């Protein structure tokens, strides 16, 4: 149960480090704001309001007392009333002979409630006769009526006598300042997260076999440590790869000389079936050695240039057709142009098409473009590859089964080279079963 709830919460937790750190920063600040604001309202504000109410009601009761004691002396009452108006900001009117009618129970919300309630409390403590309190926060005005022996005392006071905006402004300032600091810390935090993101991108690029030479160490100590570990790992892997490549290159190169010698010696011998078989073997070996050398050399240094892929594909298809391949080509109306390493990409196409015509009687190719990518699909109706080996055939020197390859003479490098080249272009290559029965090779390239 607990576990399920955790999972539920996890769904709403942001995924990126930046968003998570932001949340860690914002939530405490918000909580502090809410707690301190509510405490402020509860303690400070209500105390302030009740003190203000106490003083206003006190002034009213002094006046009421005076009126009760000098009932007949209108002049004295009027003099005091105008004094209240001038000095105390209270508008007073005494209406002799009136009685207070019943007022509906007022409905106050928010500020009105706070002011009204404290006035009611103070009034009921001070007066035993009926009274009413009216608060209109919109109009910024409060009205109090009190029943005296001879009539009704009307007192109107401006809202400022009951309400101080300084506390209000204080709160606004607290929010503004916290917001400003929050923005500043977000900016700083972004700088902290950026190096981690760069490291992740560099690791991803390296994993795809791309160039990461522009990766720089930056950020906090731990991030730098991780970056340094990544760089060390990269150097180690590159060294291992280059050692193996050098060895393969050396072996292949050294084998070429004795092979050429054998070829010459065989050419001088009489043509018997045995000699013919040996010649075929030597030719196969030469092809393999050439294949190893091509693989080792790679086409990594070639520059990207804007290339017409439709033309390039047409070219490769034409030359494969000349060698006897039965290919149907479907091109997307307009020419497709994109930055490519033309030689490398041609080699990739030659490998894939070569395989298709080698292992199948018929091949279908289609090139199409979508909004942000280009799709190249090569399908055939041959024997295909068992599905569980779709990944393995991209490993160098991997061959599906030796019996079917004995006459094709490949070395298991065609697909790995093709994959390297596609990855080198930021694309993706994967295998599927073709609707024609054989293999379907999909290539997706970014535009
Ligand atoms: P090779 O040089 O042996 O052709 P690849 O790397 O190009 O090496 O291919 C690896 C293996 O995948 C091959 O040995 C072959 O058995 C199989 N293969 C490749 N393409 C096809 C295809 N179109 N149809 C059937 N099998 C294929």
PDB file of C-alpha atoms in Angstrom, residues 4 39 75 92 105 118 141 194 205 207 259 441:
ATOM      1  CA  UNK A   4       1.791   2.104  -4.286  1.00  0.00           C
ATOM      2  CA  UNK A  39       1.221  33.615  12.213  1.00  0.00           C
ATOM      3  CA  UNK A  75     -24.264  73.853  22.635  1.00  0.00           C
ATOM      4  CA  UNK A  92     -20.549  62.270  14.995  1.00  0.00           C
ATOM      5  CA  UNK A 105     -27.090  40.435  11.207  1.00  0.00           C
ATOM      6  CA  UNK A 118     -13.243  43.365  17.225  1.00  0.00           C
ATOM      7  CA  UNK A 141     -15.920  53.464   5.949  1.00  0.00           C
ATOM      8  CA  UNK A 194      24.309  22.740 -16.810  1.00  0.00           C
ATOM      9  CA  UNK A 205      27.402  11.054 -27.793  1.00  0.00           C
ATOM     10  CA  UNK A 207      28.188   5.925 -26.581  1.00  0.00           C
ATOM     11  CA  UNK A 259      49.088 -13.977 -50.417  1.00  0.00           C
ATOM     12  CA  UNK A 441      16.940  -2.778 -43.177  1.00  0.00           C
TER      13      UNK A 441
END
